[in-house]
mmCIF file of C-alpha atoms and ligand atoms in Angstrom:
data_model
loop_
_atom_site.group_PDB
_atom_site.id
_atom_site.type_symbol
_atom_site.label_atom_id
_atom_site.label_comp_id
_atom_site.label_asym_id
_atom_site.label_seq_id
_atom_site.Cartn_x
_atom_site.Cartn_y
_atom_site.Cartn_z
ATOM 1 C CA UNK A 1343 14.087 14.957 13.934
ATOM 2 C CA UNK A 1344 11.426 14.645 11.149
ATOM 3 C CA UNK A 1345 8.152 13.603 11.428
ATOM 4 C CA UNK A 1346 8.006 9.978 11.971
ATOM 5 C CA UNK A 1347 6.486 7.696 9.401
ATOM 6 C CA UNK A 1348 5.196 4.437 11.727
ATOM 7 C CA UNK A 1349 5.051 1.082 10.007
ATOM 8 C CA UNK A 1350 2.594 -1.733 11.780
ATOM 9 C CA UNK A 1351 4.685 -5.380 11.621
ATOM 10 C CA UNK A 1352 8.007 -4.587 10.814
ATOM 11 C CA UNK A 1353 9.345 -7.632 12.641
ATOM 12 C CA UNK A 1354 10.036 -9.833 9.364
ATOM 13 C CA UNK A 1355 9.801 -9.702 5.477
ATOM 14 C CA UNK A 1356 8.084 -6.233 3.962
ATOM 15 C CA UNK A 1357 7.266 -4.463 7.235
ATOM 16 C CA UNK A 1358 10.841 -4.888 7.929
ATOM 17 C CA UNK A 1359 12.347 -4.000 5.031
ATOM 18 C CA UNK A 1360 10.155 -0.984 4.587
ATOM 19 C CA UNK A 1361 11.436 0.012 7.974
ATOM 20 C CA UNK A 1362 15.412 -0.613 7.075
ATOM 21 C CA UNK A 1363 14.068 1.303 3.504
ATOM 22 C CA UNK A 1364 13.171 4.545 5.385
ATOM 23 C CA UNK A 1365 15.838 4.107 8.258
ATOM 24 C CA UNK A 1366 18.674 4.459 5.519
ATOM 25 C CA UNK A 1367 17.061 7.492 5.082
ATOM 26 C CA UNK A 1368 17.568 9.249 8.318
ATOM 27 C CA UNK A 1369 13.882 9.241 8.413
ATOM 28 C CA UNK A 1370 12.134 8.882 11.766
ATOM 29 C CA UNK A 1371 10.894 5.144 11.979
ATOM 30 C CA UNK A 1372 7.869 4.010 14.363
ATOM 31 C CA UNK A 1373 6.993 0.541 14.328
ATOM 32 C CA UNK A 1374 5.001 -2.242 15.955
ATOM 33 C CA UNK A 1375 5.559 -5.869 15.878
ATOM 34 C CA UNK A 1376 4.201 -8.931 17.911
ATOM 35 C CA UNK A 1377 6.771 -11.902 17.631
ATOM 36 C CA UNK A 1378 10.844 -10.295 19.128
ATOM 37 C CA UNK A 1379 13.054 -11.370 16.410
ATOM 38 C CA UNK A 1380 16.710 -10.001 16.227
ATOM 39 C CA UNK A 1381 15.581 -8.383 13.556
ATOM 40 C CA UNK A 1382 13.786 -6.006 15.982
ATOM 41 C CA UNK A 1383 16.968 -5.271 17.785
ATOM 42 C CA UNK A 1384 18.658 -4.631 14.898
ATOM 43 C CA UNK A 1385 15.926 -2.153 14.165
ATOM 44 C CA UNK A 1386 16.396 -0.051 17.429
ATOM 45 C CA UNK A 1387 20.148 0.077 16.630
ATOM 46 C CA UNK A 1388 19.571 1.798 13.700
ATOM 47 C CA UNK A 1389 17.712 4.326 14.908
ATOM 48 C CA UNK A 1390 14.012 2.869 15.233
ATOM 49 C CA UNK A 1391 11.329 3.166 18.262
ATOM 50 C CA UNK A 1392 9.681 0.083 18.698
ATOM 51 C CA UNK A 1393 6.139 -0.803 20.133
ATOM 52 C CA UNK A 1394 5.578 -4.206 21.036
ATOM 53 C CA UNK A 1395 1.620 -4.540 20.462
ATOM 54 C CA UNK A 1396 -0.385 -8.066 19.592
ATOM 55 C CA UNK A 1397 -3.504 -6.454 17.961
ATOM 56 C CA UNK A 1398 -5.678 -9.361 19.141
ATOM 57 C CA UNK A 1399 -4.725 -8.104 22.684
ATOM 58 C CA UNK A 1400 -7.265 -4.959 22.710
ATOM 59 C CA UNK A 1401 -5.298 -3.316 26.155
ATOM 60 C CA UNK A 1402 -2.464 -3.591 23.944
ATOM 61 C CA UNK A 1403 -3.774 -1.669 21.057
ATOM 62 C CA UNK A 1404 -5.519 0.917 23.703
ATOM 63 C CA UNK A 1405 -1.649 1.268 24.729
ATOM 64 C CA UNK A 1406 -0.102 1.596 21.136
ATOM 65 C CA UNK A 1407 -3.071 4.204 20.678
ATOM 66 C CA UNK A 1408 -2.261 6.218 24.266
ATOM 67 C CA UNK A 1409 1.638 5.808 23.364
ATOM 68 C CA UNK A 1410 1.306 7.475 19.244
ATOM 69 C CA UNK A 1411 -1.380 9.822 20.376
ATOM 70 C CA UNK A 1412 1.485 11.476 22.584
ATOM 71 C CA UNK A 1413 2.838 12.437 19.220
ATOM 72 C CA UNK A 1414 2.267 16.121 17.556
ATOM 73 C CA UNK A 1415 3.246 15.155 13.874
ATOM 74 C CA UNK A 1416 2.851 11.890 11.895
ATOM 75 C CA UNK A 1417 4.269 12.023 8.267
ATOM 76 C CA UNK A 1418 2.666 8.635 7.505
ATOM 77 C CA UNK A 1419 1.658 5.605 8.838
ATOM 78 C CA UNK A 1420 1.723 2.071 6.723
ATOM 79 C CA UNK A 1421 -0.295 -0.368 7.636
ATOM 80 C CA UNK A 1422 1.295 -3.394 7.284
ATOM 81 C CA UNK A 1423 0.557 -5.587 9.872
ATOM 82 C CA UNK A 1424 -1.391 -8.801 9.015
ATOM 83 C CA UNK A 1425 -1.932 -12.823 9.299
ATOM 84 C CA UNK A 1426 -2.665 -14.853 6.705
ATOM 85 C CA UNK A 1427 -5.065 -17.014 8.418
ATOM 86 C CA UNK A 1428 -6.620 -19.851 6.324
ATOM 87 C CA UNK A 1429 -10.445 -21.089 5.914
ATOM 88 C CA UNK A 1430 -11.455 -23.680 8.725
ATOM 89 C CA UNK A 1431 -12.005 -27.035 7.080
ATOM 90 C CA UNK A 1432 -14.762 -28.077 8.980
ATOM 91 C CA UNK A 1433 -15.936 -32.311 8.930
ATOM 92 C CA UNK A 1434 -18.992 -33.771 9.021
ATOM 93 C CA UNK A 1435 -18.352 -35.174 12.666
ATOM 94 C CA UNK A 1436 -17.176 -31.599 13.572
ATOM 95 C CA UNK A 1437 -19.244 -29.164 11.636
ATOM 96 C CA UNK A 1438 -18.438 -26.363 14.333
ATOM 97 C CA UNK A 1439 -14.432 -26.774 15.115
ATOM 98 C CA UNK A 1440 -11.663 -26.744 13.356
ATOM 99 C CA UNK A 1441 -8.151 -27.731 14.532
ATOM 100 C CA UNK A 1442 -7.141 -24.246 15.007
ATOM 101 C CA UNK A 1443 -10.064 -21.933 15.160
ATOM 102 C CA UNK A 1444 -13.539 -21.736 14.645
ATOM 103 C CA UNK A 1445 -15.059 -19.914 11.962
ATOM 104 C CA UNK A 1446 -16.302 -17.211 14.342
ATOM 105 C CA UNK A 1447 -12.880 -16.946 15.726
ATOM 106 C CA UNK A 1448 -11.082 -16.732 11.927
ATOM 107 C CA UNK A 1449 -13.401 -13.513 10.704
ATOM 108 C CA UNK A 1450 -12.823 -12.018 14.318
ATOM 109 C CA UNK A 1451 -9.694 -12.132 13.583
ATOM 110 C CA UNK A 1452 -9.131 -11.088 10.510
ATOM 111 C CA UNK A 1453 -11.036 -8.509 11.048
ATOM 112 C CA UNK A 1454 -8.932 -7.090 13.925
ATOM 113 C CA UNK A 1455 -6.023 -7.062 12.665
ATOM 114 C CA UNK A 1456 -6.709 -6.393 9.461
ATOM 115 C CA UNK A 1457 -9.866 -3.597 9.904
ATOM 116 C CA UNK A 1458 -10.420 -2.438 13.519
ATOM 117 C CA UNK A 1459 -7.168 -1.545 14.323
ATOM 118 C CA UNK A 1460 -6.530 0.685 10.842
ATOM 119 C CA UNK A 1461 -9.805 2.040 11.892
ATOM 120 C CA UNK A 1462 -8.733 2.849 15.402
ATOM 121 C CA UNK A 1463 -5.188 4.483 14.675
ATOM 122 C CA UNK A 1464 -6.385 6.688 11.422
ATOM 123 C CA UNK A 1465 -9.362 7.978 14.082
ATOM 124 C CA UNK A 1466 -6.801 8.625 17.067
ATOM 125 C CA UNK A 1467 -4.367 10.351 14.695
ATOM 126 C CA UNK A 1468 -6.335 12.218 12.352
ATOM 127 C CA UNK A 1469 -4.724 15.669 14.151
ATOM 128 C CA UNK A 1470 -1.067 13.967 13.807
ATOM 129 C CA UNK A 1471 -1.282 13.383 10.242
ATOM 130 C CA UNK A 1472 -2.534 16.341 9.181
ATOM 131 C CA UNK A 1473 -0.497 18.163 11.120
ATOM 132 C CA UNK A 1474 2.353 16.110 9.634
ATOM 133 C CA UNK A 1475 1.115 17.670 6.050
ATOM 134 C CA UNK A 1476 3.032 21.183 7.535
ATOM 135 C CA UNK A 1477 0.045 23.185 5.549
ATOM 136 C CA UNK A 1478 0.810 21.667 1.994
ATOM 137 C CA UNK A 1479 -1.911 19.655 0.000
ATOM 138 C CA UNK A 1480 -1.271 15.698 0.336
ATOM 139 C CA UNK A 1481 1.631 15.807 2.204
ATOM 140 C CA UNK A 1482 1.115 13.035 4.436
ATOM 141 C CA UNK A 1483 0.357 9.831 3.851
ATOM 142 C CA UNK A 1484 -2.032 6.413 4.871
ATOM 143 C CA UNK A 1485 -0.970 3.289 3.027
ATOM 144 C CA UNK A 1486 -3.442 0.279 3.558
ATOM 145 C CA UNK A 1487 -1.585 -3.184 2.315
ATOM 146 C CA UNK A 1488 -4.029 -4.795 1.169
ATOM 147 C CA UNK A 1489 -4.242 -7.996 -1.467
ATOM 148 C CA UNK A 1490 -5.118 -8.485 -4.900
ATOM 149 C CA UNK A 1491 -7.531 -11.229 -3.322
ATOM 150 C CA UNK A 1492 -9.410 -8.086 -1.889
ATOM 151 C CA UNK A 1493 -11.062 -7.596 -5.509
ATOM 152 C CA UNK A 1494 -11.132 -11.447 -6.769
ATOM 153 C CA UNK A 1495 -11.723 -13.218 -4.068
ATOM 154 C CA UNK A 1496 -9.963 -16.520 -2.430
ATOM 155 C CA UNK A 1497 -11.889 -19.795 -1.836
ATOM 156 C CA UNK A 1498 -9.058 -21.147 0.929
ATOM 157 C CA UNK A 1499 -8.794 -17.385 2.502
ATOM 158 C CA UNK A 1500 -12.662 -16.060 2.139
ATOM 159 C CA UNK A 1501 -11.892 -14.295 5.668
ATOM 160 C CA UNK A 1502 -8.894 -12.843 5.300
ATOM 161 C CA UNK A 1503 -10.203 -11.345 1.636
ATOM 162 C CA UNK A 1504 -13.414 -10.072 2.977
ATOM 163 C CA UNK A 1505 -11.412 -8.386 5.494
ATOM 164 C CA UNK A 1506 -8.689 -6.951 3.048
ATOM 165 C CA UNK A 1507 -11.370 -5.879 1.124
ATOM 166 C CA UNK A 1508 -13.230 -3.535 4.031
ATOM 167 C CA UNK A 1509 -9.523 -2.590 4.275
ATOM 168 C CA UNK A 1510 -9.521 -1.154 0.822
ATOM 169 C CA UNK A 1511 -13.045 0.417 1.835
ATOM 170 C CA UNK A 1512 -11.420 2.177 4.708
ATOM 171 C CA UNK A 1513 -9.024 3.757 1.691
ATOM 172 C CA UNK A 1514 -12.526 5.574 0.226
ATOM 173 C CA UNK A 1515 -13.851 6.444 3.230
ATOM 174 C CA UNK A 1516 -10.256 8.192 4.959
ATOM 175 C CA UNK A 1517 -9.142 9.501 1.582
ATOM 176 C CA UNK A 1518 -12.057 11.646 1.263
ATOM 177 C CA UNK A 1519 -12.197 12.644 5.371
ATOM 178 C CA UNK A 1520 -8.598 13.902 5.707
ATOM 179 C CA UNK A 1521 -8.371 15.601 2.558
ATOM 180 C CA UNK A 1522 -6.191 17.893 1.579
ATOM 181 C CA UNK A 1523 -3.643 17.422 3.746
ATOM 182 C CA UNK A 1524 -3.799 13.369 4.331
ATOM 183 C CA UNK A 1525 -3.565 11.542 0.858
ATOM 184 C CA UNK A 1526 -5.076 7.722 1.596
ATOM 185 C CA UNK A 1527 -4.410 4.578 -0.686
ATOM 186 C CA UNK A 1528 -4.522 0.880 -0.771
ATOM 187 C CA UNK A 1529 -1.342 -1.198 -1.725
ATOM 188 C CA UNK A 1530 -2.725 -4.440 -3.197
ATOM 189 C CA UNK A 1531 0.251 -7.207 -3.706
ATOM 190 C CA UNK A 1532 -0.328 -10.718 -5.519
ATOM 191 C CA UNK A 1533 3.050 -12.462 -5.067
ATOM 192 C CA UNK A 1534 5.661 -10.946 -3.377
ATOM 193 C CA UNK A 1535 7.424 -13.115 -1.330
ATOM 194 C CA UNK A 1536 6.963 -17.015 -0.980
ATOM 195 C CA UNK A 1537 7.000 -18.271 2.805
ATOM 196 C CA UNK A 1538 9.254 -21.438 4.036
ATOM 197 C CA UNK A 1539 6.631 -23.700 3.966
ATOM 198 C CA UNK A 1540 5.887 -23.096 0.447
ATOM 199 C CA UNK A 1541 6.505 -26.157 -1.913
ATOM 200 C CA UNK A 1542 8.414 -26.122 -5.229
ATOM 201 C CA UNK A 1543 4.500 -27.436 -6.446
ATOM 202 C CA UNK A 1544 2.473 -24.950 -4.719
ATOM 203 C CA UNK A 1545 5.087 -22.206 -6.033
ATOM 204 C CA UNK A 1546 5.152 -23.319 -9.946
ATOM 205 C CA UNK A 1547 1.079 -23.116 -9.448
ATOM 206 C CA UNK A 1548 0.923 -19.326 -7.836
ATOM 207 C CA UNK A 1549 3.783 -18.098 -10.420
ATOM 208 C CA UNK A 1550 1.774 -19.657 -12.953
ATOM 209 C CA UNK A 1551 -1.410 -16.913 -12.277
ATOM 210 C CA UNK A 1552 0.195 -14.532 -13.438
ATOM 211 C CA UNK A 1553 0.925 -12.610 -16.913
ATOM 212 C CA UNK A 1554 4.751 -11.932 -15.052
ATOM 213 C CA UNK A 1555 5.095 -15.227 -13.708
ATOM 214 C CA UNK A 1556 7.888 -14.176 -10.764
ATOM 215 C CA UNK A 1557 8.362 -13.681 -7.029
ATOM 216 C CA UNK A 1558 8.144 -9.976 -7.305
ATOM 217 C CA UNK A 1559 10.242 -9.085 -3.917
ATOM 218 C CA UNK A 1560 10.031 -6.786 -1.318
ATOM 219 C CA UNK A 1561 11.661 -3.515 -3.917
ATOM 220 C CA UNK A 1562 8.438 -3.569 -5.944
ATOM 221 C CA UNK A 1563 6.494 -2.630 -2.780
ATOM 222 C CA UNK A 1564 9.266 -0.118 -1.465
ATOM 223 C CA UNK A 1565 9.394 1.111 -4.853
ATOM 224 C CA UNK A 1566 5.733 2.232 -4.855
ATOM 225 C CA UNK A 1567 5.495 3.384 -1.405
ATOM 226 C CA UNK A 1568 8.263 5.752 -2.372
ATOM 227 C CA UNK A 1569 6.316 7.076 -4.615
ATOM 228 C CA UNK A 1570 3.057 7.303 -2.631
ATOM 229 C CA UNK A 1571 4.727 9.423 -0.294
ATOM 230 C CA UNK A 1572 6.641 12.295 -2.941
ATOM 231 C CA UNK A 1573 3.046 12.135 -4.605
ATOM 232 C CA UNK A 1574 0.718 15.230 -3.512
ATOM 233 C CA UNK A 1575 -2.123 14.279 -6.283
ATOM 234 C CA UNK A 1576 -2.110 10.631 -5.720
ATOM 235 C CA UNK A 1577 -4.876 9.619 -3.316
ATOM 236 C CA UNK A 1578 -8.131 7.658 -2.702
ATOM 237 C CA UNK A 1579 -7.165 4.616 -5.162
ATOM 238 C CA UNK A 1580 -5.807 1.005 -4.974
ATOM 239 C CA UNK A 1581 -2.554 0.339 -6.554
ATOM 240 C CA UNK A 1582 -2.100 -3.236 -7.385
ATOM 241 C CA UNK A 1583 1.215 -4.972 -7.616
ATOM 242 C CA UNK A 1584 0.086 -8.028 -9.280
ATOM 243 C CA UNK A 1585 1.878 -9.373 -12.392
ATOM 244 C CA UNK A 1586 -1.173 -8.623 -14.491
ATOM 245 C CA UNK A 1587 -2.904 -11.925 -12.963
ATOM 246 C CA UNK A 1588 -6.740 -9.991 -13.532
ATOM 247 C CA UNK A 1589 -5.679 -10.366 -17.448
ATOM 248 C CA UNK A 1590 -4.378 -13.970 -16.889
HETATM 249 N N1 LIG B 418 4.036 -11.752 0.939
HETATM 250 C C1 LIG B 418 3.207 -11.668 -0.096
HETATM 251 O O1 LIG B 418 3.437 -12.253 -1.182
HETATM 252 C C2 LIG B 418 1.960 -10.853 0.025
HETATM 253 C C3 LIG B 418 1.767 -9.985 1.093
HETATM 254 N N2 LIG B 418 0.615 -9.244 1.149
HETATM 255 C C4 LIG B 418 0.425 -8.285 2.245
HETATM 256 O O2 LIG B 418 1.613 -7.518 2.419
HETATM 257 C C5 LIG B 418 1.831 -7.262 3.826
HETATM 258 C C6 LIG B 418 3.201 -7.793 4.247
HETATM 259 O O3 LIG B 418 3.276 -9.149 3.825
HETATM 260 P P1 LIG B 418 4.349 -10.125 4.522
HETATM 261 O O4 LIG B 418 5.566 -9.374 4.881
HETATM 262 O O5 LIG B 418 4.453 -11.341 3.665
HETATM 263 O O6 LIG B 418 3.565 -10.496 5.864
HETATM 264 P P2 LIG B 418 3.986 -11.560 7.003
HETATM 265 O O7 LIG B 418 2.770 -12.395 7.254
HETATM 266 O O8 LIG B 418 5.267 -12.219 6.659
HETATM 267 O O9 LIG B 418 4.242 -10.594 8.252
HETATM 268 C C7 LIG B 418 3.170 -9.850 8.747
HETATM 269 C C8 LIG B 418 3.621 -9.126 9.995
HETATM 270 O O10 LIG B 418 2.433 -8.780 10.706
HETATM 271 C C9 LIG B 418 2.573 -9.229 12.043
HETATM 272 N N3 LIG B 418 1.296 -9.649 12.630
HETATM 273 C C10 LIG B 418 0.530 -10.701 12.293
HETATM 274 N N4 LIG B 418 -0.506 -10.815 13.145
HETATM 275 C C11 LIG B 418 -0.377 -9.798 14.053
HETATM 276 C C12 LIG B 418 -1.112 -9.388 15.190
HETATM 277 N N5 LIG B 418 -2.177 -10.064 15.600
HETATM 278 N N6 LIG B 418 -0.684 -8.315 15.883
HETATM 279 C C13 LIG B 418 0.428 -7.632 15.499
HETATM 280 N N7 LIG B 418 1.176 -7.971 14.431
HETATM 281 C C14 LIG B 418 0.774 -9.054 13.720
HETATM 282 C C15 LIG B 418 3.494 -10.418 11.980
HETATM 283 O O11 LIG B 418 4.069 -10.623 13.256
HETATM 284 P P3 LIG B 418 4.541 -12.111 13.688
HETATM 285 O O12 LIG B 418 5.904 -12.288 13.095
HETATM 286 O O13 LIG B 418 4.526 -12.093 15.183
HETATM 287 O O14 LIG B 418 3.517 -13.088 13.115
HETATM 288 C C16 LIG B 418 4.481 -9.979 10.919
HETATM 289 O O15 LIG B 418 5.504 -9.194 11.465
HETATM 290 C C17 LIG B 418 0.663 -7.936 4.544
HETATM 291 O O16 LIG B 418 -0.365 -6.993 4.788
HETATM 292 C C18 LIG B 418 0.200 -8.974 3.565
HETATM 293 O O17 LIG B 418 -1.178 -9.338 3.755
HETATM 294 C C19 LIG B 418 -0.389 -9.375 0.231
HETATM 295 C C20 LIG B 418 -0.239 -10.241 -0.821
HETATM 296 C C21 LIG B 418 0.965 -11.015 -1.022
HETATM 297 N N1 LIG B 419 0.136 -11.580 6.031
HETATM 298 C C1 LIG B 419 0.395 -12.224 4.880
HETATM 299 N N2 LIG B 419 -0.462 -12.109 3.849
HETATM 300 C C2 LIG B 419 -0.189 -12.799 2.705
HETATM 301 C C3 LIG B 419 0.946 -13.590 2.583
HETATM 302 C C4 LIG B 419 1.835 -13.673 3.687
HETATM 303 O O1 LIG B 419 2.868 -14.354 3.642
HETATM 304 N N3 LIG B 419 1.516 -12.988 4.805
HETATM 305 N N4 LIG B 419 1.231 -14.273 1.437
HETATM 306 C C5 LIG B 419 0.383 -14.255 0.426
HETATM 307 C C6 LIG B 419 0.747 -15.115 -0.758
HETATM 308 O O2 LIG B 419 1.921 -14.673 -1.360
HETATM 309 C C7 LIG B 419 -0.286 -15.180 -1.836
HETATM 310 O O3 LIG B 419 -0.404 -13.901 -2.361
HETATM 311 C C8 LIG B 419 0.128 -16.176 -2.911
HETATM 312 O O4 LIG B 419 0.297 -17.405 -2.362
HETATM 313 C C9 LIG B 419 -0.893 -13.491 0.463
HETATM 314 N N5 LIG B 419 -1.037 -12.718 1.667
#
């Protein structure tokens, strides 16, 4: 069995094709997920263990954490795992609440899933990974998904980028503290895959950002994790995926 490479959210869309991606491989698949789609039986018939773990639930990240710590070798882990939570538009009438959450309750959030969780995991594995490296410079692997709103910026999203953006930090701070063995980088998509809800309008106005004006897919992100992991110089830098939309 090799060691296993453990994906965070790989109930639906990238986390779960990532996970098919490395499954077809014979590779050893770990992943977490919050919502049980079939997807996520599917999943454990190929081969995967699954953790079911809500990251705003901290008992359930202090079990993830127990449960992976139990393992001796790591040869990556991906942090995928994330929710796109919008901006509270707050009224005049209610200058505090928001129909969902409040904007204490947004940045806690984001931050959570999107910070204090990568946080926890690269601490509490730190042995696994570089112990997944088998002795040989940058041999195993962090990947922080972040956004390409981590370095521009989002008026609707301002939590969720500030957060993505301390993700991206993280990818400085690890890369340098688990060298040689551990290479660290930062994944930063623009627009990979629309979600249902998304309107032929508000899709002809995102497309239209960029240089490459297309819904890049899920390959483009396989594509460069793939390559991530057969680097061993590649570390420490932020890889955007973006359809040239900083030139647009
Ligand atoms: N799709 C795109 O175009 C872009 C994606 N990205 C980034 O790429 C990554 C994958 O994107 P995508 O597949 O679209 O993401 P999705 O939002 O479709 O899925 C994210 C996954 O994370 C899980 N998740 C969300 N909140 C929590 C939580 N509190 N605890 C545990 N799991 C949670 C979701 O579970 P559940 O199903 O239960 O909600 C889901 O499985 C993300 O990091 C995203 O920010 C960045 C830019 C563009
Ligand atoms: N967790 C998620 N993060 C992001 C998503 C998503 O669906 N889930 N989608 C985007 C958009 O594609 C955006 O990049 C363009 O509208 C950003 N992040």
């Amino acid at each position: 069995m090799t060691s296993p490479i453990i994906i965070t959210g790989v109930g639906k869309r990238i986390g779960y094709a990532l996970a098919k991606h490395f499954l077809a491989q014979g590779l050893s698949v770990i992943g977490t997920y919050r919502s049980h789609y079939p997807s996520i039986d599917e999943l454990k018939t190929l081969g995967a263990t699954l953790y079911p773990c809500d990251f705003y639930d901290d008992i359930q990240v202090q079990s993830l954490i127990d449960e992976l710590a139990k393992l001796t070798q790591i040869r990556a882990i991906i942090h995928n795992a994330s929710d796109w939570l919008p901006d509270p538009v707050l009224t005049k009438n209610a200058p505090s609440k928001s129909a969902t959450f409040a904007p204490s309750e947004v940045l806690q959030r984001m931050m959570q899933v999107h910070v204090s969780v990568p946080y926890q995991l690269n601490l509490a594995l730190e042995a696994q990974l570089r112990a997944g490296a088998d002795g040989n410079i940058g041999a195993s692997d962090i990947i922080h998904i972040t956004d390409y709103v981590a370095e521009k910026g989002s008026q609707k999203h301002i939590a969720y980028a500030a957060s993505k953006a301390a993700l991206h930090n993280m990818t400085l701070s690890f890369a340098a503290k688990l060298a040689p063995e551990v290479k660290v980088n930062s994944i930063a998509p623009a627009m990979i895959l629309f979600n249902a809800e998304d309107d032929i309008a508000y899709q002809q106005k995102t497309l239209a950002k960029a240089l490459l004006p297309k819904e890049a897919g899920n390959e483009e992100i396989i594509d460069l994790v793939q390559y991530l992991l057969n680097s061993r110089y590649v570390t420490g830098r932020c890889h955007n995926v973006d359809g040239g939309r900083q030139l647009k």
